[in-house]
């Protein structure tokens, strides 16, 4: 199996017990500016504009912050019928899941390593987010020591209730994104394949892991 990371945008939210309000993230801060130059961008539809207020754009980007030794991730999802977005990372048998959502109690986020909730900010820092007119935006930084040199991407969107998540629609990035210094943008923008739908339940993390393993085997 090819080494690297697998990212899942809009993965299921297993628990929100340790969530907290996020620092606001404005519409103008999640854009295509710099795509292909100092950050790698992925979207569906291809090259959709995340800055458009009502655009049904699923967008994710990553950039290297060399001075901080971190990777900056931004996620933008149009969630008219949903309420959460996130990022799932796995490398060499280790997993990291970041989720953010808008619930009745407000904006919340959580980080998990495997089945364990991470309460410290040693791995993920600088969390920001907003929900404006059915558009959910999240931004966070991941310590580069937590990742390796390659990444594959899965994006999606879904709905989370107090009981369980609903249907998640997936879009799979076939390409591997290199994280080698000095440049991250080593693949074409928005290389997105066809999507599929799956139904998850609140305790179905093993199903997600199985799905991601299948994606990794497919791209190996």
PDB file of C-alpha atoms in Angstrom:
ATOM      1  CA  UNK A   1       0.000   0.000   0.000  1.00  0.00           C
ATOM      2  CA  UNK A   2       1.364   3.395  -0.905  1.00  0.00           C
ATOM      3  CA  UNK A   3       2.615   5.413   2.046  1.00  0.00           C
ATOM      4  CA  UNK A   4       1.047   8.742   2.778  1.00  0.00           C
ATOM      5  CA  UNK A   5      -2.141  10.270   4.044  1.00  0.00           C
ATOM      6  CA  UNK A   6      -5.764   9.892   3.164  1.00  0.00           C
ATOM      7  CA  UNK A   7      -7.942  12.912   3.830  1.00  0.00           C
ATOM      8  CA  UNK A   8     -11.688  12.853   4.186  1.00  0.00           C
ATOM      9  CA  UNK A   9     -13.528  16.140   3.987  1.00  0.00           C
ATOM     10  CA  UNK A  10     -16.885  15.972   5.716  1.00  0.00           C
ATOM     11  CA  UNK A  11     -16.412  12.718   7.576  1.00  0.00           C
ATOM     12  CA  UNK A  12     -18.860  11.556  10.193  1.00  0.00           C
ATOM     13  CA  UNK A  13     -18.752  13.268  13.566  1.00  0.00           C
ATOM     14  CA  UNK A  14     -18.459  10.496  16.161  1.00  0.00           C
ATOM     15  CA  UNK A  15     -18.918  12.765  19.181  1.00  0.00           C
ATOM     16  CA  UNK A  16     -19.251  16.473  19.885  1.00  0.00           C
ATOM     17  CA  UNK A  17     -18.928  16.372  23.654  1.00  0.00           C
ATOM     18  CA  UNK A  18     -15.613  18.234  23.696  1.00  0.00           C
ATOM     19  CA  UNK A  19     -16.422  20.732  20.962  1.00  0.00           C
ATOM     20  CA  UNK A  20     -16.099  24.467  21.458  1.00  0.00           C
ATOM     21  CA  UNK A  21     -16.863  27.733  19.691  1.00  0.00           C
ATOM     22  CA  UNK A  22     -14.461  28.601  16.884  1.00  0.00           C
ATOM     23  CA  UNK A  23     -12.882  31.923  15.991  1.00  0.00           C
ATOM     24  CA  UNK A  24     -14.877  33.347  13.028  1.00  0.00           C
ATOM     25  CA  UNK A  25     -13.594  32.681   9.506  1.00  0.00           C
ATOM     26  CA  UNK A  26     -14.861  35.154   6.903  1.00  0.00           C
ATOM     27  CA  UNK A  27     -16.028  34.434   3.357  1.00  0.00           C
ATOM     28  CA  UNK A  28     -13.093  36.412   1.941  1.00  0.00           C
ATOM     29  CA  UNK A  29     -10.528  34.184   3.653  1.00  0.00           C
ATOM     30  CA  UNK A  30     -11.323  30.931   1.806  1.00  0.00           C
ATOM     31  CA  UNK A  31     -10.609  31.565  -1.877  1.00  0.00           C
ATOM     32  CA  UNK A  32      -8.744  30.175  -4.890  1.00  0.00           C
ATOM     33  CA  UNK A  33      -6.037  32.840  -4.553  1.00  0.00           C
ATOM     34  CA  UNK A  34      -2.656  31.116  -4.725  1.00  0.00           C
ATOM     35  CA  UNK A  35      -3.994  27.796  -6.023  1.00  0.00           C
ATOM     36  CA  UNK A  36      -1.257  26.002  -7.951  1.00  0.00           C
ATOM     37  CA  UNK A  37       1.330  28.482  -6.689  1.00  0.00           C
ATOM     38  CA  UNK A  38       1.751  28.222  -2.931  1.00  0.00           C
ATOM     39  CA  UNK A  39      -1.150  25.919  -2.102  1.00  0.00           C
ATOM     40  CA  UNK A  40      -2.838  22.858  -3.573  1.00  0.00           C
ATOM     41  CA  UNK A  41      -6.577  23.194  -4.204  1.00  0.00           C
ATOM     42  CA  UNK A  42      -9.261  20.551  -4.724  1.00  0.00           C
ATOM     43  CA  UNK A  43     -12.881  21.192  -5.558  1.00  0.00           C
ATOM     44  CA  UNK A  44     -16.108  19.780  -6.911  1.00  0.00           C
ATOM     45  CA  UNK A  45     -17.322  20.912  -9.400  1.00  0.00           C
ATOM     46  CA  UNK A  46     -13.837  21.349 -10.852  1.00  0.00           C
ATOM     47  CA  UNK A  47     -12.399  24.816 -10.224  1.00  0.00           C
ATOM     48  CA  UNK A  48     -15.541  25.968  -8.442  1.00  0.00           C
ATOM     49  CA  UNK A  49     -15.262  29.278  -6.593  1.00  0.00           C
ATOM     50  CA  UNK A  50     -15.456  28.890  -2.787  1.00  0.00           C
ATOM     51  CA  UNK A  51     -15.874  32.661  -2.421  1.00  0.00           C
ATOM     52  CA  UNK A  52     -19.278  32.655  -4.149  1.00  0.00           C
ATOM     53  CA  UNK A  53     -21.916  32.938  -1.449  1.00  0.00           C
ATOM     54  CA  UNK A  54     -24.425  30.334  -2.685  1.00  0.00           C
ATOM     55  CA  UNK A  55     -22.158  28.217  -4.886  1.00  0.00           C
ATOM     56  CA  UNK A  56     -22.575  24.423  -4.323  1.00  0.00           C
ATOM     57  CA  UNK A  57     -18.782  24.219  -4.115  1.00  0.00           C
ATOM     58  CA  UNK A  58     -16.939  21.530  -2.160  1.00  0.00           C
ATOM     59  CA  UNK A  59     -13.456  22.961  -1.695  1.00  0.00           C
ATOM     60  CA  UNK A  60     -10.334  22.046   0.230  1.00  0.00           C
ATOM     61  CA  UNK A  61      -6.800  23.422   0.155  1.00  0.00           C
ATOM     62  CA  UNK A  62      -3.496  22.845   1.891  1.00  0.00           C
ATOM     63  CA  UNK A  63      -0.386  24.985   2.147  1.00  0.00           C
ATOM     64  CA  UNK A  64       2.938  24.644   3.922  1.00  0.00           C
ATOM     65  CA  UNK A  65       3.707  27.165   6.668  1.00  0.00           C
ATOM     66  CA  UNK A  66       7.463  26.633   6.784  1.00  0.00           C
ATOM     67  CA  UNK A  67       8.092  29.222   9.476  1.00  0.00           C
ATOM     68  CA  UNK A  68       5.649  27.454  11.795  1.00  0.00           C
ATOM     69  CA  UNK A  69       6.498  23.932  10.605  1.00  0.00           C
ATOM     70  CA  UNK A  70       2.798  23.350  10.030  1.00  0.00           C
ATOM     71  CA  UNK A  71       0.371  22.557   7.209  1.00  0.00           C
ATOM     72  CA  UNK A  72      -2.573  24.934   6.794  1.00  0.00           C
ATOM     73  CA  UNK A  73      -5.853  23.273   5.788  1.00  0.00           C
ATOM     74  CA  UNK A  74      -9.005  25.065   4.662  1.00  0.00           C
ATOM     75  CA  UNK A  75     -12.335  23.355   3.998  1.00  0.00           C
ATOM     76  CA  UNK A  76     -15.438  24.922   2.447  1.00  0.00           C
ATOM     77  CA  UNK A  77     -18.691  22.986   2.095  1.00  0.00           C
ATOM     78  CA  UNK A  78     -22.144  24.066   0.940  1.00  0.00           C
ATOM     79  CA  UNK A  79     -24.334  22.309   3.482  1.00  0.00           C
ATOM     80  CA  UNK A  80     -27.885  23.437   2.734  1.00  0.00           C
ATOM     81  CA  UNK A  81     -29.108  20.012   3.865  1.00  0.00           C
ATOM     82  CA  UNK A  82     -26.240  19.251   6.231  1.00  0.00           C
ATOM     83  CA  UNK A  83     -24.281  20.724   9.089  1.00  0.00           C
ATOM     84  CA  UNK A  84     -20.743  19.360   9.305  1.00  0.00           C
ATOM     85  CA  UNK A  85     -17.400  19.135   7.517  1.00  0.00           C
ATOM     86  CA  UNK A  86     -14.065  17.682   8.431  1.00  0.00           C
ATOM     87  CA  UNK A  87     -10.777  16.089   7.475  1.00  0.00           C
ATOM     88  CA  UNK A  88      -9.604  12.507   8.019  1.00  0.00           C
ATOM     89  CA  UNK A  89      -5.882  11.747   7.891  1.00  0.00           C
ATOM     90  CA  UNK A  90      -4.155   8.386   8.147  1.00  0.00           C
ATOM     91  CA  UNK A  91      -0.494   7.502   7.737  1.00  0.00           C
ATOM     92  CA  UNK A  92       1.346   4.238   8.313  1.00  0.00           C
ATOM     93  CA  UNK A  93      -1.406   2.784  10.458  1.00  0.00           C
ATOM     94  CA  UNK A  94      -2.030   5.955  12.472  1.00  0.00           C
ATOM     95  CA  UNK A  95      -5.152   8.057  12.056  1.00  0.00           C
ATOM     96  CA  UNK A  96      -6.217  11.612  12.834  1.00  0.00           C
ATOM     97  CA  UNK A  97      -9.730  12.945  12.391  1.00  0.00           C
ATOM     98  CA  UNK A  98     -10.731  16.604  12.522  1.00  0.00           C
ATOM     99  CA  UNK A  99     -14.402  17.599  12.424  1.00  0.00           C
ATOM    100  CA  UNK A 100     -16.286  20.871  12.698  1.00  0.00           C
ATOM    101  CA  UNK A 101     -20.043  21.362  12.727  1.00  0.00           C
ATOM    102  CA  UNK A 102     -22.856  23.780  13.409  1.00  0.00           C
ATOM    103  CA  UNK A 103     -25.253  22.407  16.014  1.00  0.00           C
ATOM    104  CA  UNK A 104     -28.149  23.852  17.976  1.00  0.00           C
ATOM    105  CA  UNK A 105     -25.643  24.750  20.683  1.00  0.00           C
ATOM    106  CA  UNK A 106     -23.361  26.627  18.274  1.00  0.00           C
ATOM    107  CA  UNK A 107     -20.174  25.982  16.321  1.00  0.00           C
ATOM    108  CA  UNK A 108     -18.061  23.065  17.525  1.00  0.00           C
ATOM    109  CA  UNK A 109     -14.975  21.059  16.591  1.00  0.00           C
ATOM    110  CA  UNK A 110     -13.167  17.928  17.713  1.00  0.00           C
ATOM    111  CA  UNK A 111      -9.926  16.065  17.019  1.00  0.00           C
ATOM    112  CA  UNK A 112      -9.594  12.296  17.406  1.00  0.00           C
ATOM    113  CA  UNK A 113      -6.642   9.949  17.052  1.00  0.00           C
ATOM    114  CA  UNK A 114      -8.081   6.533  16.334  1.00  0.00           C
ATOM    115  CA  UNK A 115     -10.893   6.213  18.857  1.00  0.00           C
ATOM    116  CA  UNK A 116      -9.299   8.627  21.345  1.00  0.00           C
ATOM    117  CA  UNK A 117     -10.335  12.259  21.654  1.00  0.00           C
ATOM    118  CA  UNK A 118      -7.333  14.620  21.641  1.00  0.00           C
ATOM    119  CA  UNK A 119      -7.819  17.366  24.207  1.00  0.00           C
ATOM    120  CA  UNK A 120      -4.432  19.083  23.776  1.00  0.00           C
ATOM    121  CA  UNK A 121      -3.466  21.363  20.895  1.00  0.00           C
ATOM    122  CA  UNK A 122      -0.108  19.735  20.159  1.00  0.00           C
ATOM    123  CA  UNK A 123      -1.226  18.271  16.812  1.00  0.00           C
ATOM    124  CA  UNK A 124      -3.986  20.587  15.553  1.00  0.00           C
ATOM    125  CA  UNK A 125      -3.936  24.325  16.304  1.00  0.00           C
ATOM    126  CA  UNK A 126      -5.335  27.624  15.021  1.00  0.00           C
ATOM    127  CA  UNK A 127      -8.888  26.340  14.530  1.00  0.00           C
ATOM    128  CA  UNK A 128     -11.270  28.850  12.945  1.00  0.00           C
ATOM    129  CA  UNK A 129     -14.714  28.449  11.415  1.00  0.00           C
ATOM    130  CA  UNK A 130     -17.983  30.007  10.296  1.00  0.00           C
ATOM    131  CA  UNK A 131     -21.442  29.137   9.010  1.00  0.00           C
ATOM    132  CA  UNK A 132     -22.875  31.796   6.683  1.00  0.00           C
ATOM    133  CA  UNK A 133     -25.908  31.232   4.449  1.00  0.00           C
ATOM    134  CA  UNK A 134     -25.556  27.409   4.406  1.00  0.00           C
ATOM    135  CA  UNK A 135     -21.806  27.615   3.730  1.00  0.00           C
ATOM    136  CA  UNK A 136     -19.572  25.979   6.331  1.00  0.00           C
ATOM    137  CA  UNK A 137     -15.910  27.044   6.430  1.00  0.00           C
ATOM    138  CA  UNK A 138     -13.143  25.601   8.614  1.00  0.00           C
ATOM    139  CA  UNK A 139      -9.430  26.310   8.904  1.00  0.00           C
ATOM    140  CA  UNK A 140      -6.783  24.628  11.039  1.00  0.00           C
ATOM    141  CA  UNK A 141      -3.076  23.904  11.251  1.00  0.00           C
ATOM    142  CA  UNK A 142      -1.501  20.442  11.565  1.00  0.00           C
ATOM    143  CA  UNK A 143       2.024  19.936  12.890  1.00  0.00           C
ATOM    144  CA  UNK A 144       4.238  18.638  10.086  1.00  0.00           C
ATOM    145  CA  UNK A 145       5.621  15.993  12.452  1.00  0.00           C
ATOM    146  CA  UNK A 146       2.187  14.343  12.290  1.00  0.00           C
ATOM    147  CA  UNK A 147       2.297  13.805   8.506  1.00  0.00           C
ATOM    148  CA  UNK A 148       4.562  12.295   5.860  1.00  0.00           C
ATOM    149  CA  UNK A 149       5.363  13.256   2.280  1.00  0.00           C
ATOM    150  CA  UNK A 150       2.257  12.295   0.299  1.00  0.00           C
ATOM    151  CA  UNK A 151      -1.504  12.667   0.513  1.00  0.00           C
ATOM    152  CA  UNK A 152      -4.622  11.388  -1.247  1.00  0.00           C
ATOM    153  CA  UNK A 153      -7.964  13.127  -0.806  1.00  0.00           C
ATOM    154  CA  UNK A 154     -11.608  12.183  -0.238  1.00  0.00           C
ATOM    155  CA  UNK A 155     -14.183  14.965   0.079  1.00  0.00           C
ATOM    156  CA  UNK A 156     -17.833  14.849   1.084  1.00  0.00           C
ATOM    157  CA  UNK A 157     -20.707  16.444   2.970  1.00  0.00           C
ATOM    158  CA  UNK A 158     -23.366  15.228   5.366  1.00  0.00           C
ATOM    159  CA  UNK A 159     -25.750  15.842   8.244  1.00  0.00           C
ATOM    160  CA  UNK A 160     -25.214  15.155  11.931  1.00  0.00           C
ATOM    161  CA  UNK A 161     -28.000  14.971  14.496  1.00  0.00           C
ATOM    162  CA  UNK A 162     -27.899  14.225  18.198  1.00  0.00           C
ATOM    163  CA  UNK A 163     -28.370  10.524  17.388  1.00  0.00           C
ATOM    164  CA  UNK A 164     -26.405   9.741  14.243  1.00  0.00           C
ATOM    165  CA  UNK A 165     -24.968  11.069  10.978  1.00  0.00           C
ATOM    166  CA  UNK A 166     -27.000  10.833   7.800  1.00  0.00           C
ATOM    167  CA  UNK A 167     -25.966  10.168   4.195  1.00  0.00           C
ATOM    168  CA  UNK A 168     -22.490  11.265   3.116  1.00  0.00           C
ATOM    169  CA  UNK A 169     -21.765  11.933  -0.572  1.00  0.00           C
ATOM    170  CA  UNK A 170     -18.136  11.229  -1.462  1.00  0.00           C
ATOM    171  CA  UNK A 171     -15.802  12.615  -4.120  1.00  0.00           C
ATOM    172  CA  UNK A 172     -12.404  10.897  -4.404  1.00  0.00           C
ATOM    173  CA  UNK A 173      -9.135  12.558  -5.395  1.00  0.00           C
ATOM    174  CA  UNK A 174      -7.176   9.987  -7.390  1.00  0.00           C
ATOM    175  CA  UNK A 175      -3.902  11.928  -7.355  1.00  0.00           C
ATOM    176  CA  UNK A 176      -1.293  11.920  -4.626  1.00  0.00           C
ATOM    177  CA  UNK A 177      -0.268  15.351  -3.359  1.00  0.00           C
ATOM    178  CA  UNK A 178       3.419  15.654  -2.496  1.00  0.00           C
ATOM    179  CA  UNK A 179       4.266  17.514   0.690  1.00  0.00           C
ATOM    180  CA  UNK A 180       7.990  17.666  -0.024  1.00  0.00           C
ATOM    181  CA  UNK A 181       9.850  20.943   0.518  1.00  0.00           C
ATOM    182  CA  UNK A 182       9.811  23.462  -1.058  1.00  0.00           C
ATOM    183  CA  UNK A 183       6.585  23.156  -3.058  1.00  0.00           C
ATOM    184  CA  UNK A 184       3.245  21.595  -2.201  1.00  0.00           C
ATOM    185  CA  UNK A 185       1.379  22.246  -5.500  1.00  0.00           C
ATOM    186  CA  UNK A 186       2.588  19.225  -7.499  1.00  0.00           C
ATOM    187  CA  UNK A 187      -0.715  18.067  -9.007  1.00  0.00           C
ATOM    188  CA  UNK A 188      -3.306  19.738 -11.191  1.00  0.00           C
ATOM    189  CA  UNK A 189      -6.119  21.562  -9.466  1.00  0.00           C
ATOM    190  CA  UNK A 190      -9.412  19.808  -8.838  1.00  0.00           C
ATOM    191  CA  UNK A 191      -8.598  16.318 -10.089  1.00  0.00           C
ATOM    192  CA  UNK A 192     -11.849  14.860  -8.812  1.00  0.00           C
ATOM    193  CA  UNK A 193     -13.386  11.515  -9.695  1.00  0.00           C
ATOM    194  CA  UNK A 194     -17.010  10.402  -9.513  1.00  0.00           C
ATOM    195  CA  UNK A 195     -18.823  10.321  -6.184  1.00  0.00           C
ATOM    196  CA  UNK A 196     -20.795   7.729  -4.257  1.00  0.00           C
ATOM    197  CA  UNK A 197     -23.162   7.725  -1.294  1.00  0.00           C
ATOM    198  CA  UNK A 198     -22.935   5.737   1.912  1.00  0.00           C
ATOM    199  CA  UNK A 199     -24.996   5.602   5.099  1.00  0.00           C
ATOM    200  CA  UNK A 200     -23.174   5.748   8.429  1.00  0.00           C
ATOM    201  CA  UNK A 201     -24.242   5.509  12.050  1.00  0.00           C
ATOM    202  CA  UNK A 202     -22.819   7.240  15.106  1.00  0.00           C
ATOM    203  CA  UNK A 203     -20.527   4.352  16.055  1.00  0.00           C
ATOM    204  CA  UNK A 204     -19.409   3.379  12.547  1.00  0.00           C
ATOM    205  CA  UNK A 205     -15.818   4.610  12.660  1.00  0.00           C
ATOM    206  CA  UNK A 206     -14.670   1.109  11.668  1.00  0.00           C
ATOM    207  CA  UNK A 207     -16.758   1.408   8.490  1.00  0.00           C
ATOM    208  CA  UNK A 208     -15.016   4.674   7.640  1.00  0.00           C
ATOM    209  CA  UNK A 209     -11.617   3.107   8.265  1.00  0.00           C
ATOM    210  CA  UNK A 210     -12.568   0.177   6.021  1.00  0.00           C
ATOM    211  CA  UNK A 211     -13.719   2.545   3.281  1.00  0.00           C
ATOM    212  CA  UNK A 212     -10.490   4.544   3.477  1.00  0.00           C
ATOM    213  CA  UNK A 213      -8.428   1.354   3.371  1.00  0.00           C
ATOM    214  CA  UNK A 214     -10.239   0.376   0.178  1.00  0.00           C
ATOM    215  CA  UNK A 215      -9.471   3.793  -1.319  1.00  0.00           C
ATOM    216  CA  UNK A 216      -5.804   3.425  -0.384  1.00  0.00           C
ATOM    217  CA  UNK A 217      -5.623  -0.033  -1.968  1.00  0.00           C
ATOM    218  CA  UNK A 218      -7.278   1.322  -5.101  1.00  0.00           C
ATOM    219  CA  UNK A 219      -4.713   4.110  -5.460  1.00  0.00           C
ATOM    220  CA  UNK A 220      -1.660   2.047  -4.487  1.00  0.00           C
TER     221      UNK A 220
END
